[in-house]
One Martini backbone bead per residue (centre of mass of N, CA, C, O) as a GRO file, in nm:
protein
  147
    1UNK     BB    1   0.101   0.037   0.017
    2UNK     BB    2   0.066   0.361   0.003
    3UNK     BB    3   0.149   0.682   0.152
    4UNK     BB    4  -0.104   0.828  -0.020
    5UNK     BB    5  -0.328   0.756   0.155
    6UNK     BB    6  -0.677   0.833   0.177
    7UNK     BB    7  -0.903   0.915   0.435
    8UNK     BB    8  -1.253   0.899   0.495
    9UNK     BB    9  -1.520   1.052   0.664
   10UNK     BB   10  -1.821   0.871   0.691
   11UNK     BB   11  -2.145   0.986   0.719
   12UNK     BB   12  -2.501   1.015   0.790
   13UNK     BB   13  -2.508   1.295   0.733
   14UNK     BB   14  -2.633   1.574   0.616
   15UNK     BB   15  -2.538   1.778   0.385
   16UNK     BB   16  -2.407   2.084   0.368
   17UNK     BB   17  -2.319   2.355   0.192
   18UNK     BB   18  -2.050   2.397   0.343
   19UNK     BB   19  -1.945   2.114   0.291
   20UNK     BB   20  -1.978   2.113  -0.019
   21UNK     BB   21  -1.786   2.354  -0.079
   22UNK     BB   22  -1.524   2.191   0.014
   23UNK     BB   23  -1.564   1.982  -0.243
   24UNK     BB   24  -1.467   2.187  -0.435
   25UNK     BB   25  -1.301   2.201  -0.745
   26UNK     BB   26  -1.055   2.407  -0.905
   27UNK     BB   27  -0.992   2.548  -1.208
   28UNK     BB   28  -0.728   2.726  -1.186
   29UNK     BB   29  -0.790   2.978  -1.005
   30UNK     BB   30  -0.812   3.067  -0.694
   31UNK     BB   31  -1.076   3.243  -0.553
   32UNK     BB   32  -0.898   3.351  -0.297
   33UNK     BB   33  -0.676   3.503  -0.520
   34UNK     BB   34  -0.854   3.690  -0.659
   35UNK     BB   35  -0.863   3.991  -0.817
   36UNK     BB   36  -1.063   4.289  -0.758
   37UNK     BB   37  -1.224   4.541  -0.950
   38UNK     BB   38  -1.411   4.826  -0.832
   39UNK     BB   39  -1.671   5.012  -0.999
   40UNK     BB   40  -1.839   5.276  -0.838
   41UNK     BB   41  -2.184   5.394  -0.818
   42UNK     BB   42  -2.284   5.663  -0.620
   43UNK     BB   43  -2.586   5.780  -0.485
   44UNK     BB   44  -2.684   6.106  -0.417
   45UNK     BB   45  -2.849   6.397  -0.357
   46UNK     BB   46  -2.640   6.574  -0.521
   47UNK     BB   47  -2.463   6.330  -0.642
   48UNK     BB   48  -2.234   6.148  -0.807
   49UNK     BB   49  -2.021   5.881  -0.713
   50UNK     BB   50  -1.682   5.760  -0.755
   51UNK     BB   51  -1.524   5.434  -0.710
   52UNK     BB   52  -1.238   5.244  -0.606
   53UNK     BB   53  -1.186   4.890  -0.555
   54UNK     BB   54  -0.993   4.637  -0.376
   55UNK     BB   55  -1.007   4.275  -0.391
   56UNK     BB   56  -0.956   3.949  -0.226
   57UNK     BB   57  -1.173   3.736  -0.318
   58UNK     BB   58  -1.485   3.630  -0.367
   59UNK     BB   59  -1.616   3.631  -0.084
   60UNK     BB   60  -1.506   3.908   0.010
   61UNK     BB   61  -1.637   4.067  -0.225
   62UNK     BB   62  -1.928   3.992  -0.183
   63UNK     BB   63  -1.955   4.087   0.113
   64UNK     BB   64  -1.872   4.384   0.054
   65UNK     BB   65  -2.104   4.440  -0.150
   66UNK     BB   66  -2.339   4.371   0.025
   67UNK     BB   67  -2.291   4.586   0.238
   68UNK     BB   68  -2.306   4.828   0.049
   69UNK     BB   69  -2.589   4.776  -0.080
   70UNK     BB   70  -2.738   4.790   0.204
   71UNK     BB   71  -2.596   5.100   0.294
   72UNK     BB   72  -2.569   5.201  -0.009
   73UNK     BB   73  -2.623   5.386  -0.313
   74UNK     BB   74  -2.575   5.151  -0.530
   75UNK     BB   75  -2.530   5.109  -0.880
   76UNK     BB   76  -2.574   4.791  -1.002
   77UNK     BB   77  -2.586   4.872  -1.324
   78UNK     BB   78  -2.323   5.103  -1.301
   79UNK     BB   79  -2.138   4.885  -1.189
   80UNK     BB   80  -1.811   4.719  -1.164
   81UNK     BB   81  -1.649   4.394  -1.235
   82UNK     BB   82  -1.302   4.295  -1.208
   83UNK     BB   83  -1.051   4.067  -1.295
   84UNK     BB   84  -0.732   3.920  -1.327
   85UNK     BB   85  -0.871   3.695  -1.540
   86UNK     BB   86  -0.977   3.953  -1.698
   87UNK     BB   87  -1.076   4.154  -1.926
   88UNK     BB   88  -1.228   4.452  -1.988
   89UNK     BB   89  -1.457   4.314  -2.166
   90UNK     BB   90  -1.537   4.127  -1.891
   91UNK     BB   91  -1.687   4.322  -1.750
   92UNK     BB   92  -1.931   4.346  -1.493
   93UNK     BB   93  -2.191   4.386  -1.326
   94UNK     BB   94  -2.267   4.381  -1.005
   95UNK     BB   95  -2.538   4.228  -1.028
   96UNK     BB   96  -2.426   3.986  -1.196
   97UNK     BB   97  -2.210   3.891  -1.002
   98UNK     BB   98  -2.394   3.838  -0.753
   99UNK     BB   99  -2.591   3.644  -0.888
  100UNK     BB  100  -2.387   3.436  -0.991
  101UNK     BB  101  -2.251   3.369  -0.720
  102UNK     BB  102  -2.508   3.274  -0.569
  103UNK     BB  103  -2.671   3.097  -0.778
  104UNK     BB  104  -2.392   2.921  -0.841
  105UNK     BB  105  -2.235   2.859  -0.564
  106UNK     BB  106  -1.960   3.055  -0.520
  107UNK     BB  107  -2.097   3.134  -0.244
  108UNK     BB  108  -2.168   3.211   0.091
  109UNK     BB  109  -2.535   3.246   0.128
  110UNK     BB  110  -2.812   3.200   0.368
  111UNK     BB  111  -2.970   3.428   0.278
  112UNK     BB  112  -3.228   3.644   0.123
  113UNK     BB  113  -3.049   3.785  -0.056
  114UNK     BB  114  -3.124   4.037  -0.320
  115UNK     BB  115  -2.993   4.250  -0.546
  116UNK     BB  116  -3.268   4.341  -0.683
  117UNK     BB  117  -3.377   4.497  -0.423
  118UNK     BB  118  -3.131   4.737  -0.485
  119UNK     BB  119  -3.244   4.881  -0.712
  120UNK     BB  120  -3.290   5.206  -0.804
  121UNK     BB  121  -3.454   5.091  -1.080
  122UNK     BB  122  -3.685   4.836  -1.096
  123UNK     BB  123  -3.821   4.912  -1.381
  124UNK     BB  124  -3.565   4.873  -1.512
  125UNK     BB  125  -3.386   4.733  -1.724
  126UNK     BB  126  -3.131   4.537  -1.740
  127UNK     BB  127  -2.793   4.566  -1.746
  128UNK     BB  128  -2.549   4.405  -1.990
  129UNK     BB  129  -2.328   4.583  -2.018
  130UNK     BB  130  -2.014   4.674  -2.082
  131UNK     BB  131  -1.745   4.861  -2.012
  132UNK     BB  132  -1.634   4.880  -2.308
  133UNK     BB  133  -1.897   5.036  -2.412
  134UNK     BB  134  -1.797   5.319  -2.256
  135UNK     BB  135  -1.598   5.401  -2.463
  136UNK     BB  136  -1.427   5.590  -2.658
  137UNK     BB  137  -1.241   5.652  -2.945
  138UNK     BB  138  -0.968   5.640  -2.735
  139UNK     BB  139  -1.032   5.429  -2.485
  140UNK     BB  140  -1.198   5.604  -2.282
  141UNK     BB  141  -1.335   5.598  -1.953
  142UNK     BB  142  -1.627   5.764  -1.844
  143UNK     BB  143  -1.778   5.753  -1.546
  144UNK     BB  144  -1.971   6.008  -1.572
  145UNK     BB  145  -2.126   5.873  -1.838
  146UNK     BB  146  -2.242   5.656  -1.674
  147UNK     BB  147  -2.589   5.636  -1.673
   0.00000   0.00000   0.00000
């Protein structure tokens, strides 16, 4: 028998989502080490504000965005998320990132949080445009022109 034998403890307990998440293997970059650039549009009474944030790890990024969305007027359809594994044309809206992460089981969130509940204009059709669509003829992206 080899020294590389691995033994597993198998119980009769019902698996929980947290246990199942630990059993997922990822191909490519570890989601805990992916760097995310967040381009956020914050709506205030006076004016819109724009800010850039950097976070490392999908779960950390999701939790950070969830906290912001619940406590600050973040425009989820005109804020963007980009990772170090994707090019600029693959940047997606904050709303799409959060929905995909939660609905796809890529993050742990056992609450009834739904990013669509925090849309600034819930009657508006969802934006699925990319950040690259926002650039001018010179390749410059004017955040103040977005939305």
